[in-house]
CSV table of C-alpha atoms in Angstrom, one decimal:
chain,number,residue,atom,x,y,z
A,122,MET,CA,-42.6,49.6,23.1
A,123,TYR,CA,-46.0,49.6,24.8
A,124,LYS,CA,-46.7,51.9,27.8
A,125,SER,CA,-49.6,49.8,29.2
A,126,PHE,CA,-48.0,46.4,29.5
A,127,ASP,CA,-44.9,44.2,29.2
A,128,VAL,CA,-44.7,41.5,26.5
A,129,ALA,CA,-43.3,38.0,26.6
A,130,ARG,CA,-43.5,35.2,24.0
A,131,SER,CA,-43.6,31.4,24.1
A,132,LYS,CA,-43.4,29.1,21.2
A,133,PRO,CA,-45.8,26.2,20.8
A,134,GLU,CA,-44.8,22.7,22.0
A,135,VAL,CA,-46.2,21.2,18.8
A,136,ASN,CA,-46.6,22.9,15.5
A,137,PRO,CA,-49.9,22.5,13.8
A,138,THR,CA,-50.5,25.2,11.2
A,139,SER,CA,-53.4,27.6,11.1
A,140,ALA,CA,-56.0,26.9,8.5
A,141,GLY,CA,-54.5,27.7,5.1
A,142,GLY,CA,-51.2,29.0,6.5
A,143,SER,CA,-47.7,27.9,7.3
A,144,THR,CA,-47.4,29.4,10.8
A,145,PRO,CA,-48.9,28.2,14.1
A,146,PRO,CA,-52.0,30.0,15.4
A,147,LYS,CA,-51.4,32.7,17.9
A,148,ALA,CA,-53.0,33.6,21.2
A,149,LEU,CA,-52.7,37.1,22.6
A,150,MET,CA,-53.1,36.9,26.4
A,151,PHE,CA,-53.6,39.7,29.0
A,152,HIS,CA,-53.3,39.7,32.8
A,153,ALA,CA,-53.2,42.5,35.3
A,154,ILE,CA,-51.1,41.1,38.2
A,155,TYR,CA,-52.6,41.5,41.6
A,156,ARG,CA,-50.9,43.5,44.4
A,157,ASN,CA,-51.0,40.2,46.4
A,158,PRO,CA,-50.3,37.5,43.8
A,159,GLY,CA,-52.2,34.3,44.2
A,160,GLY,CA,-53.9,31.6,42.3
A,161,GLU,CA,-55.0,33.7,39.3
A,162,GLU,CA,-51.3,34.3,38.4
A,163,GLN,CA,-50.7,30.5,38.4
A,164,SER,CA,-53.9,30.1,36.4
A,165,PHE,CA,-52.6,32.5,33.8
A,166,ALA,CA,-49.3,30.6,33.5
A,167,ASN,CA,-51.2,27.3,33.2
A,168,GLU,CA,-53.5,28.6,30.5
A,169,SER,CA,-50.5,29.8,28.5
A,170,LYS,CA,-48.7,26.5,28.9
A,171,LEU,CA,-51.9,24.7,27.8
A,172,LEU,CA,-52.3,26.8,24.7
A,173,GLU,CA,-48.7,26.1,23.8
A,174,SER,CA,-49.3,22.4,24.3
A,175,ILE,CA,-52.1,22.4,21.6
A,176,GLY,CA,-50.0,24.3,19.1
A,177,TYR,CA,-50.4,28.0,19.8
A,178,GLU,CA,-47.8,30.6,20.0
A,179,THR,CA,-48.6,32.8,23.0
A,180,VAL,CA,-47.9,36.5,23.4
A,181,GLN,CA,-48.4,37.3,27.1
A,182,CYS,CA,-49.2,41.0,28.0
A,183,THR,CA,-48.9,41.7,31.7
A,184,THR,CA,-48.9,44.7,33.9
A,185,GLU,CA,-48.6,45.1,37.7
A,186,ASN,CA,-51.4,46.6,39.6
A,187,SER,CA,-49.0,47.6,42.3
A,188,LYS,CA,-47.5,50.2,39.9
A,189,ILE,CA,-50.8,52.1,39.5
A,190,SER,CA,-50.6,55.6,40.9
A,191,ARG,CA,-53.6,56.7,43.0
A,192,GLY,CA,-55.7,59.7,42.1
A,193,PRO,CA,-58.6,60.9,40.0
A,194,TRP,CA,-57.1,59.8,36.7
A,195,ALA,CA,-56.5,56.3,38.0
A,196,ALA,CA,-60.2,56.1,38.9
A,197,VAL,CA,-61.1,57.1,35.3
A,198,THR,CA,-58.8,54.7,33.6
A,199,ALA,CA,-60.0,51.8,35.8
A,200,VAL,CA,-63.3,52.2,34.0
A,201,PHE,CA,-61.9,53.0,30.5
A,202,SER,CA,-58.3,53.7,29.6
A,203,PRO,CA,-57.5,55.5,26.3
A,204,ARG,CA,-53.8,54.4,26.6
A,205,VAL,CA,-54.7,50.7,27.0
A,206,LEU,CA,-57.1,51.0,24.0
A,207,VAL,CA,-54.4,52.4,21.8
A,208,ASP,CA,-51.7,49.9,22.9
A,209,ALA,CA,-54.1,47.0,22.6
A,210,LEU,CA,-55.1,48.0,19.1
A,211,ARG,CA,-51.4,48.4,18.2
A,212,ILE,CA,-50.4,45.0,19.4
A,213,ILE,CA,-53.4,43.3,17.9
A,214,ARG,CA,-52.6,44.8,14.5
A,215,SER,CA,-49.0,43.9,14.8
A,216,GLU,CA,-49.4,40.3,16.1
A,217,ARG,CA,-52.7,39.5,14.2
A,218,PRO,CA,-53.7,36.9,16.8
A,219,ASP,CA,-56.3,34.1,16.2
A,220,ILE,CA,-57.7,34.4,19.7
A,221,VAL,CA,-57.5,36.9,22.6
A,222,TYR,CA,-57.5,35.4,26.1
A,223,VAL,CA,-58.2,37.8,29.0
A,224,ASN,CA,-57.4,36.6,32.5
A,225,ASN,CA,-57.8,39.7,34.7
A,226,LEU,CA,-58.7,43.3,33.6
A,227,TRP,CA,-59.0,45.0,37.0
A,228,PRO,CA,-58.0,47.7,37.4
A,229,ALA,CA,-55.0,48.3,35.1
A,230,PHE,CA,-56.6,47.2,31.8
A,231,SER,CA,-60.3,48.1,32.1
A,232,ALA,CA,-62.9,47.5,29.4
A,233,SER,CA,-60.7,49.2,26.9
A,234,LEU,CA,-59.0,45.8,26.2
A,235,LEU,CA,-62.3,44.3,25.2
A,236,VAL,CA,-63.2,47.2,23.0
A,237,ALA,CA,-59.9,46.8,21.2
A,238,ALA,CA,-60.5,43.1,20.6
A,239,ARG,CA,-64.0,43.7,19.4
A,240,THR,CA,-63.0,46.5,17.1
A,241,ALA,CA,-60.4,44.2,15.5
A,242,ALA,CA,-63.0,41.4,15.3
A,243,ILE,CA,-60.8,39.0,17.3
A,244,PRO,CA,-62.6,36.1,19.1
A,245,THR,CA,-62.1,36.6,22.8
A,246,LEU,CA,-62.3,34.4,25.9
A,247,GLN,CA,-62.6,36.2,29.2
A,248,ALA,CA,-61.9,34.2,32.4
A,249,VAL,CA,-64.3,34.6,35.4
A,250,ARG,CA,-62.3,33.7,38.5
A,251,ASN,CA,-64.1,35.9,41.1
A,252,TYR,CA,-67.4,37.8,41.4
A,253,ARG,CA,-66.2,41.3,40.4
A,254,LEU,CA,-68.7,41.4,37.5
A,255,ALA,CA,-71.4,41.2,40.1
A,256,THR,CA,-70.2,43.1,43.1
A,257,PRO,CA,-67.4,45.6,44.0
A,258,SER,CA,-66.1,43.4,46.7
A,259,ALA,CA,-65.7,40.5,44.2
A,260,LYS,CA,-66.6,38.2,47.1
A,261,LEU,CA,-70.0,36.5,47.5
A,262,ARG,CA,-71.5,33.8,49.7
A,263,ALA,CA,-73.3,30.9,48.1
A,264,ASP,CA,-76.7,32.6,48.5
A,265,GLY,CA,-75.5,35.6,46.5
A,266,THR,CA,-75.0,38.0,49.4
A,267,CYS,CA,-71.9,40.1,49.5
A,268,THR,CA,-69.4,38.9,52.2
A,269,GLU,CA,-68.7,42.5,53.3
A,270,CYS,CA,-72.2,44.0,53.7
A,271,GLY,CA,-74.5,41.0,53.5
A,272,SER,CA,-76.7,42.5,50.7
A,273,THR,CA,-77.7,41.4,47.2
A,274,ASN,CA,-78.2,45.0,46.2
A,275,TYR,CA,-74.6,45.4,45.0
A,276,PHE,CA,-74.9,49.0,43.8
A,277,THR,CA,-76.6,50.9,46.6
A,278,SER,CA,-75.5,48.7,49.5
A,279,CYS,CA,-72.0,47.8,48.4
A,280,VAL,CA,-71.1,51.3,47.3
A,281,ARG,CA,-72.7,52.9,50.4
A,282,ASN,CA,-70.8,50.5,52.7
A,283,GLY,CA,-67.5,50.8,50.8
A,284,CYS,CA,-67.2,47.1,50.2
A,285,TYR,CA,-64.1,47.5,48.0
A,286,GLY,CA,-61.1,48.9,49.8
A,287,ASN,CA,-63.3,50.2,52.6
A,288,SER,CA,-64.0,53.2,50.3
A,289,ARG,CA,-67.2,54.4,48.7
A,290,LEU,CA,-65.4,56.1,45.9
A,291,GLN,CA,-63.3,53.0,45.1
A,292,SER,CA,-66.4,50.8,45.3
A,293,LEU,CA,-68.2,53.1,42.9
A,294,VAL,CA,-65.3,52.9,40.5
A,295,CYS,CA,-65.3,49.1,40.7
A,296,TYR,CA,-69.0,49.0,40.0
A,297,LEU,CA,-68.7,51.3,37.0
A,298,SER,CA,-65.7,49.3,35.7
A,299,ALA,CA,-67.8,46.1,35.8
A,300,ALA,CA,-70.7,47.9,34.1
A,301,ALA,CA,-68.3,49.1,31.3
A,302,VAL,CA,-67.1,45.5,30.8
A,303,LYS,CA,-70.7,44.2,30.5
A,304,LEU,CA,-71.6,47.0,28.0
A,305,SER,CA,-68.5,46.5,25.9
A,306,VAL,CA,-69.4,42.8,25.2
A,307,LEU,CA,-73.2,43.4,24.7
A,308,GLY,CA,-74.3,41.5,21.7
A,309,TRP,CA,-70.8,40.3,20.8
A,310,LYS,CA,-71.2,36.8,19.5
A,311,GLN,CA,-67.5,36.0,19.4
A,312,HIS,CA,-66.9,36.5,23.1
A,313,ARG,CA,-67.4,34.1,26.0
A,314,PHE,CA,-67.1,34.5,29.8
A,315,VAL,CA,-65.3,31.4,31.0
A,316,ALA,CA,-66.3,30.5,34.6
A,317,THR,CA,-64.3,27.9,36.6
A,318,SER,CA,-67.3,26.3,38.2
A,319,ALA,CA,-71.1,26.1,37.9
A,320,MET,CA,-71.5,28.1,41.1
A,321,THR,CA,-69.4,31.0,39.7
A,322,ALA,CA,-71.4,30.9,36.5
A,323,ARG,CA,-74.7,30.9,38.3
A,324,LEU,CA,-73.8,33.9,40.6
A,325,VAL,CA,-72.3,36.0,37.8
A,326,GLU,CA,-74.7,35.2,34.9
A,327,GLY,CA,-77.7,36.7,36.6
A,328,ARG,CA,-75.9,40.1,36.7
A,329,LEU,CA,-75.0,40.2,33.0
A,330,ILE,CA,-77.0,42.4,30.6
A,331,ASP,CA,-77.3,39.5,28.1
A,332,SER,CA,-77.0,36.1,29.6
A,333,GLY,CA,-76.3,32.8,27.9
A,334,ARG,CA,-72.7,33.4,27.1
A,335,VAL,CA,-71.1,32.1,30.2
A,336,VAL,CA,-69.5,28.7,29.8
A,337,VAL,CA,-68.0,26.5,32.6
A,338,ARG,CA,-64.5,25.2,32.2
A,339,PRO,CA,-62.6,24.1,35.4
A,340,ASN,CA,-59.0,24.7,36.3
A,341,PHE,CA,-56.6,21.9,35.7
A,342,GLY,CA,-53.2,20.4,36.6
A,343,PHE,CA,-50.4,19.0,34.6
A,344,GLU,CA,-49.8,15.9,36.7
A,345,GLU,CA,-50.6,13.0,34.3
A,346,ASN,CA,-48.9,10.0,36.1
A,347,GLU,CA,-50.1,8.3,39.3
A,348,PRO,CA,-47.9,9.6,42.2
A,349,GLU,CA,-46.1,7.6,44.8
A,350,PHE,CA,-48.5,7.4,47.8
A,351,ARG,CA,-46.6,8.5,50.9
A,352,SER,CA,-47.6,8.1,54.5
A,353,THR,CA,-47.0,11.3,56.5
A,354,ASP,CA,-48.5,13.0,59.6
A,355,SER,CA,-48.5,16.7,58.6
A,356,VAL,CA,-51.3,18.9,57.2
A,357,VAL,CA,-50.7,22.0,54.9
A,358,CYS,CA,-52.9,25.0,54.1
A,359,VAL,CA,-51.9,27.0,51.0
A,360,SER,CA,-53.8,30.3,50.8
A,361,ARG,CA,-53.8,34.0,50.4
A,362,LEU,CA,-54.1,35.4,54.0
A,363,THR,CA,-57.3,37.4,53.7
A,364,PRO,CA,-60.5,37.2,55.8
A,365,GLU,CA,-62.7,35.3,53.4
A,366,LYS,CA,-60.1,32.5,53.1
A,367,GLY,CA,-60.7,31.4,56.7
A,368,VAL,CA,-57.1,30.8,57.6
A,369,LEU,CA,-57.1,33.0,60.7
A,370,ASP,CA,-59.8,31.0,62.4
A,371,LEU,CA,-58.3,27.7,61.2
A,372,VAL,CA,-55.0,28.5,63.0
A,373,ARG,CA,-56.8,29.9,66.0
A,374,ASN,CA,-58.8,26.7,66.5
A,375,TRP,CA,-56.2,24.2,65.3
A,376,PRO,CA,-56.3,21.2,67.7
A,377,GLN,CA,-53.6,21.0,70.3
A,378,GLY,CA,-52.3,18.3,72.6
A,379,ALA,CA,-50.8,14.8,72.1
A,380,GLY,CA,-51.7,13.2,68.9
A,381,SER,CA,-52.7,16.4,67.1
A,382,PRO,CA,-51.1,16.7,63.7
A,383,SER,CA,-48.9,19.7,62.7
A,384,LEU,CA,-50.2,22.4,60.4
A,385,THR,CA,-48.0,24.4,58.0
A,386,VAL,CA,-49.5,27.5,56.4
A,387,LEU,CA,-48.0,28.7,53.1
A,388,GLY,CA,-49.0,32.1,51.9
A,389,ASP,CA,-49.0,35.9,52.4
A,390,GLY,CA,-51.5,38.7,52.7
A,391,PRO,CA,-53.0,41.3,55.0
A,392,GLN,CA,-53.6,38.9,57.8
A,393,TYR,CA,-50.0,37.7,57.9
A,394,GLY,CA,-49.0,39.6,61.1
A,395,GLU,CA,-52.1,38.4,63.1
A,396,ILE,CA,-51.7,34.8,62.0
A,397,SER,CA,-47.9,35.0,62.7
A,398,SER,CA,-48.6,36.1,66.3
A,399,ILE,CA,-51.1,33.3,66.9
A,400,SER,CA,-49.0,30.6,65.3
A,401,ALA,CA,-45.9,31.6,67.3
A,402,ALA,CA,-47.7,30.6,70.5
A,403,LEU,CA,-48.7,27.2,69.2
A,404,ASP,CA,-46.4,24.1,69.2
A,405,ASN,CA,-47.8,22.5,66.1
A,406,VAL,CA,-48.5,25.4,63.7
A,407,THR,CA,-45.9,26.9,61.4
A,408,LEU,CA,-46.4,30.0,59.2
A,409,ALA,CA,-44.0,29.6,56.3
A,410,GLY,CA,-45.1,32.6,54.3
A,411,PHE,CA,-44.9,32.9,50.5
A,412,THR,CA,-43.6,29.8,48.8
A,413,SER,CA,-42.8,29.1,45.2
A,414,HIS,CA,-45.3,27.0,43.2
A,415,GLU,CA,-42.7,24.3,42.7
A,416,ASP,CA,-42.1,24.0,46.4
A,417,VAL,CA,-45.8,24.1,47.2
A,418,ILE,CA,-46.4,21.0,45.0
A,419,GLU,CA,-43.6,19.1,46.8
A,420,ILE,CA,-45.0,20.1,50.2
A,421,LEU,CA,-48.4,19.0,49.2
A,422,ARG,CA,-46.9,15.7,48.0
A,423,ASP,CA,-45.3,15.2,51.4
A,424,SER,CA,-48.5,16.0,53.5
A,425,ALA,CA,-51.1,13.7,54.8
A,426,ALA,CA,-53.8,16.2,53.8
A,427,SER,CA,-54.3,19.8,52.7
A,428,VAL,CA,-57.0,22.0,54.1
A,429,VAL,CA,-59.0,24.7,52.3
A,430,PRO,CA,-61.0,26.6,54.9
A,431,SER,CA,-62.6,29.3,52.7
A,432,GLN,CA,-65.6,31.1,54.2
A,433,TRP,CA,-67.0,32.6,51.0
A,434,ALA,CA,-68.4,31.1,47.8
A,435,GLU,CA,-65.0,29.9,46.6
A,436,PRO,CA,-65.1,30.0,42.8
A,437,PHE,CA,-62.9,26.9,42.5
A,438,GLY,CA,-60.0,26.4,44.8
A,439,ARG,CA,-57.0,25.7,42.7
A,440,VAL,CA,-55.0,24.3,45.5
A,441,ALA,CA,-57.6,21.5,45.9
A,442,ILE,CA,-56.8,20.0,42.5
A,443,GLU,CA,-53.1,20.5,43.0
A,444,SER,CA,-53.4,18.6,46.2
A,445,MET,CA,-55.4,15.7,44.6
A,446,SER,CA,-53.0,15.6,41.6
A,447,VAL,CA,-50.3,14.4,44.0
A,448,GLY,CA,-52.6,12.0,45.8
A,449,THR,CA,-53.1,14.2,48.9
A,450,PRO,CA,-56.7,14.4,50.1
A,451,VAL,CA,-58.4,17.7,50.8
A,452,ILE,CA,-60.2,18.8,53.9
A,453,TYR,CA,-62.5,21.4,52.4
A,454,ALA,CA,-65.0,24.0,53.6
A,455,THR,CA,-68.4,23.3,52.3
A,456,SER,CA,-68.9,26.8,50.9
A,457,GLY,CA,-68.8,27.6,47.2
A,458,ALA,CA,-67.7,25.2,44.6
A,459,LEU,CA,-65.4,23.1,46.8
A,460,ALA,CA,-67.8,20.3,47.5
A,461,ASP,CA,-68.3,19.7,43.8
A,462,ILE,CA,-64.6,20.1,43.0
A,463,VAL,CA,-63.3,17.8,45.7
A,464,GLY,CA,-66.1,15.3,46.1
A,465,PRO,CA,-64.5,11.9,46.8
A,466,GLY,CA,-61.1,13.5,46.8
A,467,GLY,CA,-61.3,14.5,50.5
A,468,THR,CA,-63.6,15.2,53.4
A,469,PRO,CA,-65.8,18.1,54.4
A,470,LEU,CA,-65.0,20.7,57.1
A,471,HIS,CA,-68.4,22.0,58.2
A,472,THR,CA,-67.3,24.8,60.5
A,473,LEU,CA,-64.0,26.2,61.7
A,474,GLU,CA,-64.7,25.3,65.3
A,475,GLU,CA,-62.1,23.1,66.9
A,476,SER,CA,-64.5,20.2,67.3
A,477,SER,CA,-65.3,20.2,63.5
A,478,ILE,CA,-61.6,20.5,62.6
A,479,ARG,CA,-60.8,17.6,64.8
A,480,GLU,CA,-63.6,15.4,63.3
A,481,ALA,CA,-62.3,16.1,59.8
A,482,LEU,CA,-58.8,15.2,60.8
A,483,ASP,CA,-60.0,12.0,62.5
A,484,ARG,CA,-61.6,10.9,59.2
A,485,ILE,CA,-58.2,11.2,57.5
A,486,PHE,CA,-55.9,10.0,60.2
A,487,GLY,CA,-58.2,7.4,61.7
A,488,ALA,CA,-59.0,5.7,58.4
A,489,ASP,CA,-58.2,2.0,58.2
A,490,ASP,CA,-56.4,2.4,54.9
A,491,ARG,CA,-55.0,5.9,54.4
A,492,SER,CA,-53.4,4.9,51.1
A,493,ALA,CA,-56.9,4.2,49.8
A,494,ILE,CA,-57.9,7.8,50.6
A,495,ARG,CA,-54.9,9.0,48.7
A,496,ARG,CA,-55.7,6.8,45.7
A,497,SER,CA,-59.3,8.1,45.7
A,498,ALA,CA,-58.0,11.7,45.7
A,499,TYR,CA,-55.8,11.1,42.7
A,500,ARG,CA,-58.4,9.1,40.8
A,501,HIS,CA,-60.9,11.9,41.2
A,502,TYR,CA,-58.3,14.4,39.8
A,503,SER,CA,-57.4,12.2,36.9
A,504,ASN,CA,-61.0,11.7,36.0
A,505,ARG,CA,-61.8,15.4,35.8
A,506,PHE,CA,-58.9,17.8,36.0
A,507,THR,CA,-55.9,16.7,33.9
A,508,SER,CA,-54.4,19.0,31.3
A,509,SER,CA,-55.3,16.5,28.6
A,510,LYS,CA,-59.0,17.0,29.4
A,511,ALA,CA,-58.4,20.7,29.6
A,512,ALA,CA,-56.8,20.7,26.2
A,513,THR,CA,-59.8,19.1,24.7
A,514,SER,CA,-62.2,21.6,26.3
A,515,MET,CA,-60.0,24.5,25.2
A,516,ARG,CA,-60.0,23.3,21.5
A,517,GLU,CA,-63.8,23.0,21.6
A,518,LEU,CA,-64.3,26.4,23.2
A,519,ILE,CA,-62.0,28.1,20.7
A,520,ASN,CA,-63.9,26.5,17.8
A,521,GLU,CA,-67.1,27.6,19.3
A,522,VAL,CA,-66.1,31.3,19.8
A,523,ARG,CA,-64.5,31.5,16.4
A,524,SER,CA,-67.5,30.0,14.6
C-alpha cells in the first residue's frame, strides 16, 4: 500500500477516549531500522508499548535501511525524499493521528517525514538517541569533539575526513540531511526533540538553528516488581560490536588467571571477527553473538554484574537500566551519560586497562554484602526508570507539544 514503509498496528491496553470522541487517540510512529540493529530498535518497541499502556492505538511505520540501493538518487533521498513525503501525507490523512513519534529518520525517511507532519499540523515528537544532528559520524566525546577526527568543526573537518562511512561524499550527504531536518522544524512550535539524557541535549542543542525545544526524557524499563537477588560469578557485556563501544579492548584486557570471573559478550557488529579471534584464545571469555532481547534479560538476571565499556559520550546506555531492573549492578565507563544514569546502581570503570578492570571487579566481587549491591541497583532503577514514571512524563510531553 505504501512504497516507503511497512505498517503494523497495535491496540491500546486501556481505552480512554480522545477529547470529544468515542475512539482512542492514535500515535503514528516511524523508525528506519539500522543495518546492524541495536538499542534503538528496542527503544522503538518500548515507546510503542508505553503509548499503548496509556491508551493510544499505535500505527508503526518501519523500513529497513539495509534495503536501500546505493547511488546518486539514494544520496538525494537521504536529504529529502519525494516518495516518503507523498506516502507520509497519505497515511497521515488516512489515519488522522493525534501525535507523530519519530524514532529514526536516517537515511531512509529523511526530513520529508517532518515536512509531512508539519504540513498536516500534527504535533510531533522526535527522539534524539545519537549525535547525528550535530556531526556526520553521530558519535561525540563528552567535550564535543568527533570520535573519528577529533574536531568540533563538524562540516569542514568531518566531511574532509570522511567521518561517516569513511567517505567524504557520504559524510556530506549526512551533514546535509541533518541540516534539512533542522530547517524543516525551524519555528515549529508543535515539535520537540526528545533527548535521552542531559548530556545528549547539551551536545545537540548547541547545533540547532533555534534552541530551546530539546527536552530530556530518559529510557525506561517495564520491570515493576523487585527481582529475586541471585548470587552468581559471571559478568556479561551486551553491546553492538563497534569501535566506540569499547568491547574489543575490554575483551583484550579481561583479567586472566585463578579467581578471575568469566565474561560473556552478547552482540554483533563489524568487530565480531576480531573479538571472536581474541576470545577464542581466552579461557574465561565467551562471544555469544546476537541474542534475543528476552534472553538478554534472563542472562542479565543470572549475572553478578554487567559491564558497559563505551569510549564515546554514550547518550544513555539502555542495557544499564535493563541490568539494574533485574538487580544486576553495572560496571560502567565514565564517558557520556553513564555516570548519571547508573550512579549508585554500579561502579565506575575509569579505563580499559587490565588493572582498572580488575579494580572494578574487586569492588563487586569483594564486597562484604553483594546482595546489598544488587538491592541498590534495583532501588536506583525503581526510583528513576520504571515504565510508570515514563508514562507520566510521556503524558506531560504530549500535552505540552499539543498545546
